[in-house]
């Protein structure tokens, strides 16, 4: 396993087996509150991971024992002028879009507090694995703003418009069992096992065709919100992008030869 730092607060681990990269939120003294510097580092790390053809899955984790991420750094923002806030906005937004726009499947491993922007980072992933200590929520209206990392758009896509409205308007915190029941998270595991289980899921995903994974993610994301005929056209375009690939040829050959495929990745 190799490690690379992106600034002071973000660590990327590349797991040698299975083409899995782990993006670690590593600002433990502030429970991973997203400062300007940290947001910039998340965006930069995501850009590099997205360009790396060896990476098939990204797992978003936290180094803090009691929190995934508590959201924006409000202590930093308390010192901002209006002009400072305007200047910071594209930097902050870049962290969330960096995760959201990763071209490979992404899995969030959540424990403890995942609030505001922290929950939005998890929502930007394709799958959320949470342990039983997780507490999630979008409390922004309680401090005079609204979710700004995609929460008003991503949460309704998970739980429906009415449920998302209730959660955003009340700003309430949701504990792990209810979060699983409502669909805020996809897998609920025992305390302390979120990272382990997320990495295990990532390894299963990464065993599949890298060309197929990217195309499947593209079809899933681009097809959201479209009517069925338009969605099927998105799927057809994604299918055509893989149908004549080396991965498709290798996958069919490996199936018929009863062996594991050796994906060329193109």
mmCIF file of C-alpha atoms in Angstrom:
data_model
loop_
_atom_site.group_PDB
_atom_site.id
_atom_site.type_symbol
_atom_site.label_atom_id
_atom_site.label_comp_id
_atom_site.label_asym_id
_atom_site.label_seq_id
_atom_site.Cartn_x
_atom_site.Cartn_y
_atom_site.Cartn_z
ATOM 1 C CA UNK A 1 0.000 0.000 0.000
ATOM 2 C CA UNK A 2 1.297 3.446 -0.921
ATOM 3 C CA UNK A 3 0.317 6.762 0.647
ATOM 4 C CA UNK A 4 0.294 10.304 -0.693
ATOM 5 C CA UNK A 5 -0.615 13.518 1.086
ATOM 6 C CA UNK A 6 -2.638 16.297 -0.471
ATOM 7 C CA UNK A 7 -1.969 19.207 1.817
ATOM 8 C CA UNK A 8 -2.199 18.750 5.566
ATOM 9 C CA UNK A 9 -5.706 17.312 5.814
ATOM 10 C CA UNK A 10 -6.187 14.750 3.023
ATOM 11 C CA UNK A 11 -4.446 11.408 2.621
ATOM 12 C CA UNK A 12 -4.762 9.016 -0.313
ATOM 13 C CA UNK A 13 -3.918 5.354 0.154
ATOM 14 C CA UNK A 14 -3.561 3.187 -2.921
ATOM 15 C CA UNK A 15 -4.192 -0.417 -1.975
ATOM 16 C CA UNK A 16 -1.902 -2.582 -4.057
ATOM 17 C CA UNK A 17 -4.360 -5.450 -4.330
ATOM 18 C CA UNK A 18 -7.555 -4.746 -6.218
ATOM 19 C CA UNK A 19 -7.122 -1.252 -7.719
ATOM 20 C CA UNK A 20 -8.816 0.444 -4.746
ATOM 21 C CA UNK A 21 -7.922 3.973 -3.637
ATOM 22 C CA UNK A 22 -8.864 5.281 -0.207
ATOM 23 C CA UNK A 23 -9.406 9.014 0.176
ATOM 24 C CA UNK A 24 -8.993 9.769 3.889
ATOM 25 C CA UNK A 25 -10.386 12.901 5.516
ATOM 26 C CA UNK A 26 -7.612 13.614 8.002
ATOM 27 C CA UNK A 27 -8.250 16.719 10.072
ATOM 28 C CA UNK A 28 -8.895 15.048 13.432
ATOM 29 C CA UNK A 29 -8.403 18.127 15.607
ATOM 30 C CA UNK A 30 -11.473 19.682 13.964
ATOM 31 C CA UNK A 31 -13.520 16.474 13.468
ATOM 32 C CA UNK A 32 -12.789 16.872 9.740
ATOM 33 C CA UNK A 33 -14.577 20.212 9.454
ATOM 34 C CA UNK A 34 -14.055 21.317 5.859
ATOM 35 C CA UNK A 35 -11.867 24.416 5.783
ATOM 36 C CA UNK A 36 -10.839 26.227 2.615
ATOM 37 C CA UNK A 37 -7.507 24.414 2.604
ATOM 38 C CA UNK A 38 -9.131 21.028 3.136
ATOM 39 C CA UNK A 39 -11.708 21.638 0.390
ATOM 40 C CA UNK A 40 -8.939 22.525 -2.030
ATOM 41 C CA UNK A 41 -7.069 19.336 -1.115
ATOM 42 C CA UNK A 42 -10.133 17.109 -1.556
ATOM 43 C CA UNK A 43 -10.719 18.549 -5.018
ATOM 44 C CA UNK A 44 -7.073 18.078 -6.005
ATOM 45 C CA UNK A 45 -6.990 14.500 -4.751
ATOM 46 C CA UNK A 46 -10.187 13.657 -6.634
ATOM 47 C CA UNK A 47 -8.833 15.166 -9.844
ATOM 48 C CA UNK A 48 -5.732 12.989 -9.623
ATOM 49 C CA UNK A 49 -7.666 9.836 -8.769
ATOM 50 C CA UNK A 50 -10.072 10.453 -11.646
ATOM 51 C CA UNK A 51 -7.161 10.572 -14.088
ATOM 52 C CA UNK A 52 -5.505 7.403 -12.788
ATOM 53 C CA UNK A 53 -6.383 4.441 -15.046
ATOM 54 C CA UNK A 54 -5.304 2.001 -12.329
ATOM 55 C CA UNK A 55 -8.001 3.191 -9.914
ATOM 56 C CA UNK A 56 -11.281 1.303 -10.282
ATOM 57 C CA UNK A 57 -12.985 2.249 -6.990
ATOM 58 C CA UNK A 58 -12.553 5.085 -4.472
ATOM 59 C CA UNK A 59 -13.487 4.664 -0.807
ATOM 60 C CA UNK A 60 -14.035 7.845 1.220
ATOM 61 C CA UNK A 61 -13.048 7.363 4.872
ATOM 62 C CA UNK A 62 -12.206 9.340 8.015
ATOM 63 C CA UNK A 63 -9.249 9.210 10.388
ATOM 64 C CA UNK A 64 -11.336 10.543 13.314
ATOM 65 C CA UNK A 65 -12.722 7.954 15.734
ATOM 66 C CA UNK A 66 -15.983 9.796 16.436
ATOM 67 C CA UNK A 67 -16.756 11.611 13.190
ATOM 68 C CA UNK A 68 -16.817 11.143 9.465
ATOM 69 C CA UNK A 69 -17.062 14.900 8.889
ATOM 70 C CA UNK A 70 -19.003 17.585 10.772
ATOM 71 C CA UNK A 71 -19.425 19.840 7.732
ATOM 72 C CA UNK A 72 -18.127 23.291 6.933
ATOM 73 C CA UNK A 73 -15.571 24.914 9.227
ATOM 74 C CA UNK A 74 -17.849 27.466 10.895
ATOM 75 C CA UNK A 75 -15.031 28.813 13.049
ATOM 76 C CA UNK A 76 -13.190 29.793 9.877
ATOM 77 C CA UNK A 77 -16.338 31.207 8.323
ATOM 78 C CA UNK A 78 -17.071 33.284 11.416
ATOM 79 C CA UNK A 79 -14.120 35.475 10.445
ATOM 80 C CA UNK A 80 -15.211 35.859 6.805
ATOM 81 C CA UNK A 81 -16.453 39.051 5.257
ATOM 82 C CA UNK A 82 -19.097 38.764 2.562
ATOM 83 C CA UNK A 83 -16.324 39.122 -0.019
ATOM 84 C CA UNK A 84 -14.368 36.297 1.625
ATOM 85 C CA UNK A 85 -17.414 34.036 1.474
ATOM 86 C CA UNK A 86 -17.934 34.790 -2.208
ATOM 87 C CA UNK A 87 -14.286 33.972 -2.938
ATOM 88 C CA UNK A 88 -14.430 30.753 -0.957
ATOM 89 C CA UNK A 89 -17.623 29.439 -2.557
ATOM 90 C CA UNK A 90 -16.079 27.887 -5.703
ATOM 91 C CA UNK A 91 -13.319 26.328 -3.603
ATOM 92 C CA UNK A 92 -15.814 24.736 -1.220
ATOM 93 C CA UNK A 93 -18.030 23.618 -4.057
ATOM 94 C CA UNK A 94 -15.044 22.041 -5.788
ATOM 95 C CA UNK A 95 -14.623 19.522 -2.976
ATOM 96 C CA UNK A 96 -18.151 18.174 -3.349
ATOM 97 C CA UNK A 97 -18.177 18.165 -7.137
ATOM 98 C CA UNK A 98 -14.741 16.530 -7.048
ATOM 99 C CA UNK A 99 -16.210 13.515 -5.250
ATOM 100 C CA UNK A 100 -19.457 13.583 -7.213
ATOM 101 C CA UNK A 101 -17.723 13.662 -10.591
ATOM 102 C CA UNK A 102 -15.254 10.854 -9.981
ATOM 103 C CA UNK A 103 -15.688 8.586 -13.035
ATOM 104 C CA UNK A 104 -15.308 5.368 -11.026
ATOM 105 C CA UNK A 105 -17.632 3.884 -8.389
ATOM 106 C CA UNK A 106 -17.313 5.488 -4.956
ATOM 107 C CA UNK A 107 -18.151 4.126 -1.501
ATOM 108 C CA UNK A 108 -18.414 6.235 1.659
ATOM 109 C CA UNK A 109 -17.489 4.634 4.993
ATOM 110 C CA UNK A 110 -19.382 6.594 7.651
ATOM 111 C CA UNK A 111 -19.188 6.476 11.427
ATOM 112 C CA UNK A 112 -20.039 9.047 14.067
ATOM 113 C CA UNK A 113 -21.126 12.481 12.933
ATOM 114 C CA UNK A 114 -21.774 13.088 9.232
ATOM 115 C CA UNK A 115 -23.478 16.447 9.310
ATOM 116 C CA UNK A 116 -24.020 19.206 6.768
ATOM 117 C CA UNK A 117 -21.212 19.146 4.265
ATOM 118 C CA UNK A 118 -19.976 15.898 5.791
ATOM 119 C CA UNK A 119 -23.219 14.170 4.906
ATOM 120 C CA UNK A 120 -23.092 15.823 1.479
ATOM 121 C CA UNK A 121 -19.667 14.288 0.845
ATOM 122 C CA UNK A 122 -21.196 10.895 1.605
ATOM 123 C CA UNK A 123 -24.240 11.659 -0.561
ATOM 124 C CA UNK A 124 -21.849 12.445 -3.418
ATOM 125 C CA UNK A 125 -20.734 8.805 -3.354
ATOM 126 C CA UNK A 126 -22.543 5.979 -5.114
ATOM 127 C CA UNK A 127 -22.917 3.772 -2.019
ATOM 128 C CA UNK A 128 -22.890 4.656 1.688
ATOM 129 C CA UNK A 129 -21.787 2.098 4.281
ATOM 130 C CA UNK A 130 -22.430 3.274 7.853
ATOM 131 C CA UNK A 131 -21.824 1.754 11.236
ATOM 132 C CA UNK A 132 -24.216 1.913 14.180
ATOM 133 C CA UNK A 133 -22.578 4.998 15.658
ATOM 134 C CA UNK A 134 -23.469 7.117 12.616
ATOM 135 C CA UNK A 135 -25.513 10.296 13.056
ATOM 136 C CA UNK A 136 -26.494 12.050 9.839
ATOM 137 C CA UNK A 137 -28.252 15.273 8.943
ATOM 138 C CA UNK A 138 -28.384 18.501 6.989
ATOM 139 C CA UNK A 139 -28.709 21.198 9.698
ATOM 140 C CA UNK A 140 -27.879 24.206 7.528
ATOM 141 C CA UNK A 141 -31.189 26.055 7.912
ATOM 142 C CA UNK A 142 -30.593 26.096 11.673
ATOM 143 C CA UNK A 143 -27.595 28.396 11.115
ATOM 144 C CA UNK A 144 -29.181 30.562 8.448
ATOM 145 C CA UNK A 145 -28.025 28.940 5.219
ATOM 146 C CA UNK A 146 -29.033 25.957 3.089
ATOM 147 C CA UNK A 147 -27.140 22.836 2.035
ATOM 148 C CA UNK A 148 -24.539 23.975 -0.477
ATOM 149 C CA UNK A 149 -22.686 20.773 -1.333
ATOM 150 C CA UNK A 150 -25.476 19.173 -3.324
ATOM 151 C CA UNK A 151 -27.750 18.186 -0.447
ATOM 152 C CA UNK A 152 -30.976 19.689 -1.830
ATOM 153 C CA UNK A 153 -30.452 17.731 -5.053
ATOM 154 C CA UNK A 154 -28.824 14.501 -3.911
ATOM 155 C CA UNK A 155 -30.999 13.733 -0.885
ATOM 156 C CA UNK A 156 -34.316 13.775 -2.830
ATOM 157 C CA UNK A 157 -32.792 11.361 -5.324
ATOM 158 C CA UNK A 158 -32.187 8.960 -2.460
ATOM 159 C CA UNK A 159 -35.304 9.300 -0.331
ATOM 160 C CA UNK A 160 -37.869 11.231 -2.370
ATOM 161 C CA UNK A 161 -38.864 14.886 -2.341
ATOM 162 C CA UNK A 162 -41.178 14.860 0.693
ATOM 163 C CA UNK A 163 -38.805 12.986 2.991
ATOM 164 C CA UNK A 164 -35.876 15.173 1.903
ATOM 165 C CA UNK A 165 -37.956 18.298 2.586
ATOM 166 C CA UNK A 166 -38.795 17.095 6.081
ATOM 167 C CA UNK A 167 -35.157 16.357 6.897
ATOM 168 C CA UNK A 168 -33.822 19.626 5.463
ATOM 169 C CA UNK A 169 -36.574 21.864 6.870
ATOM 170 C CA UNK A 170 -36.402 20.416 10.400
ATOM 171 C CA UNK A 171 -32.572 20.218 10.389
ATOM 172 C CA UNK A 172 -32.891 17.148 12.574
ATOM 173 C CA UNK A 173 -30.206 14.548 13.154
ATOM 174 C CA UNK A 174 -30.912 10.955 12.163
ATOM 175 C CA UNK A 175 -29.292 8.057 13.969
ATOM 176 C CA UNK A 176 -28.015 4.979 12.186
ATOM 177 C CA UNK A 177 -30.983 2.606 12.480
ATOM 178 C CA UNK A 178 -33.471 5.176 11.207
ATOM 179 C CA UNK A 179 -31.020 6.284 8.525
ATOM 180 C CA UNK A 180 -30.943 2.739 7.150
ATOM 181 C CA UNK A 181 -34.730 2.498 7.322
ATOM 182 C CA UNK A 182 -35.156 5.788 5.420
ATOM 183 C CA UNK A 183 -32.532 4.914 2.801
ATOM 184 C CA UNK A 184 -30.033 7.577 3.868
ATOM 185 C CA UNK A 185 -27.436 4.804 3.961
ATOM 186 C CA UNK A 186 -27.244 1.577 1.987
ATOM 187 C CA UNK A 187 -25.481 -0.811 4.361
ATOM 188 C CA UNK A 188 -25.547 -0.743 8.164
ATOM 189 C CA UNK A 189 -22.735 -2.589 9.941
ATOM 190 C CA UNK A 190 -21.543 -3.082 13.479
ATOM 191 C CA UNK A 191 -19.711 -0.260 15.228
ATOM 192 C CA UNK A 192 -16.153 0.164 14.045
ATOM 193 C CA UNK A 193 -16.585 -1.902 10.885
ATOM 194 C CA UNK A 194 -17.601 0.749 8.356
ATOM 195 C CA UNK A 195 -14.146 1.143 6.799
ATOM 196 C CA UNK A 196 -13.478 -2.595 6.713
ATOM 197 C CA UNK A 197 -16.827 -3.375 5.107
ATOM 198 C CA UNK A 198 -16.563 -0.498 2.626
ATOM 199 C CA UNK A 199 -13.111 -1.663 1.533
ATOM 200 C CA UNK A 200 -14.392 -5.222 1.172
ATOM 201 C CA UNK A 201 -17.243 -3.985 -1.021
ATOM 202 C CA UNK A 202 -14.769 -1.921 -3.043
ATOM 203 C CA UNK A 203 -12.615 -4.995 -3.616
ATOM 204 C CA UNK A 204 -15.629 -6.897 -4.961
ATOM 205 C CA UNK A 205 -16.467 -4.004 -7.278
ATOM 206 C CA UNK A 206 -12.868 -3.610 -8.444
ATOM 207 C CA UNK A 207 -12.719 -7.243 -9.554
ATOM 208 C CA UNK A 208 -15.004 -6.299 -12.449
ATOM 209 C CA UNK A 209 -14.220 -4.664 -15.782
ATOM 210 C CA UNK A 210 -12.820 -1.117 -15.355
ATOM 211 C CA UNK A 211 -14.321 -0.151 -18.709
ATOM 212 C CA UNK A 212 -17.671 -1.605 -17.685
ATOM 213 C CA UNK A 213 -17.636 0.061 -14.274
ATOM 214 C CA UNK A 214 -17.038 3.524 -15.690
ATOM 215 C CA UNK A 215 -19.687 3.062 -18.372
ATOM 216 C CA UNK A 216 -22.229 1.709 -15.887
ATOM 217 C CA UNK A 217 -21.652 4.659 -13.565
ATOM 218 C CA UNK A 218 -22.008 7.071 -16.478
ATOM 219 C CA UNK A 219 -25.312 5.478 -17.506
ATOM 220 C CA UNK A 220 -26.651 5.519 -13.943
ATOM 221 C CA UNK A 221 -25.733 9.147 -13.354
ATOM 222 C CA UNK A 222 -26.761 10.572 -16.748
ATOM 223 C CA UNK A 223 -30.030 8.653 -16.768
ATOM 224 C CA UNK A 224 -31.278 10.047 -13.451
ATOM 225 C CA UNK A 225 -34.356 12.193 -13.887
ATOM 226 C CA UNK A 226 -34.878 11.352 -17.551
ATOM 227 C CA UNK A 227 -38.019 9.751 -18.894
ATOM 228 C CA UNK A 228 -37.680 6.071 -19.817
ATOM 229 C CA UNK A 229 -37.063 6.477 -23.577
ATOM 230 C CA UNK A 230 -34.359 9.095 -22.963
ATOM 231 C CA UNK A 231 -32.829 6.969 -20.226
ATOM 232 C CA UNK A 232 -32.661 3.969 -22.509
ATOM 233 C CA UNK A 233 -30.806 6.068 -25.085
ATOM 234 C CA UNK A 234 -28.265 6.983 -22.395
ATOM 235 C CA UNK A 235 -27.876 3.296 -21.586
ATOM 236 C CA UNK A 236 -27.482 2.389 -25.269
ATOM 237 C CA UNK A 237 -24.716 4.954 -25.717
ATOM 238 C CA UNK A 238 -22.906 3.598 -22.661
ATOM 239 C CA UNK A 239 -23.359 0.017 -23.920
ATOM 240 C CA UNK A 240 -21.848 0.926 -27.281
ATOM 241 C CA UNK A 241 -18.823 2.418 -25.521
ATOM 242 C CA UNK A 242 -17.992 -0.985 -24.000
ATOM 243 C CA UNK A 243 -19.392 -3.474 -26.522
ATOM 244 C CA UNK A 244 -16.300 -3.387 -28.735
ATOM 245 C CA UNK A 245 -13.714 -2.959 -25.981
ATOM 246 C CA UNK A 246 -10.882 -5.242 -25.002
ATOM 247 C CA UNK A 247 -12.593 -5.765 -21.658
ATOM 248 C CA UNK A 248 -15.694 -7.138 -23.347
ATOM 249 C CA UNK A 249 -13.617 -9.561 -25.417
ATOM 250 C CA UNK A 250 -11.639 -10.670 -22.368
ATOM 251 C CA UNK A 251 -14.763 -11.060 -20.239
ATOM 252 C CA UNK A 252 -16.458 -13.340 -22.779
ATOM 253 C CA UNK A 253 -13.274 -15.358 -23.287
ATOM 254 C CA UNK A 254 -12.717 -15.778 -19.549
ATOM 255 C CA UNK A 255 -16.321 -16.920 -19.027
ATOM 256 C CA UNK A 256 -16.032 -19.561 -21.728
ATOM 257 C CA UNK A 257 -12.608 -20.687 -20.513
ATOM 258 C CA UNK A 258 -13.827 -20.838 -16.901
ATOM 259 C CA UNK A 259 -11.085 -18.560 -15.533
ATOM 260 C CA UNK A 260 -10.813 -15.146 -13.930
ATOM 261 C CA UNK A 261 -10.555 -12.331 -16.462
ATOM 262 C CA UNK A 262 -7.371 -10.336 -16.873
ATOM 263 C CA UNK A 263 -8.912 -6.998 -17.753
ATOM 264 C CA UNK A 264 -6.952 -4.884 -20.247
ATOM 265 C CA UNK A 265 -8.875 -1.810 -19.094
ATOM 266 C CA UNK A 266 -9.590 -0.481 -22.558
#
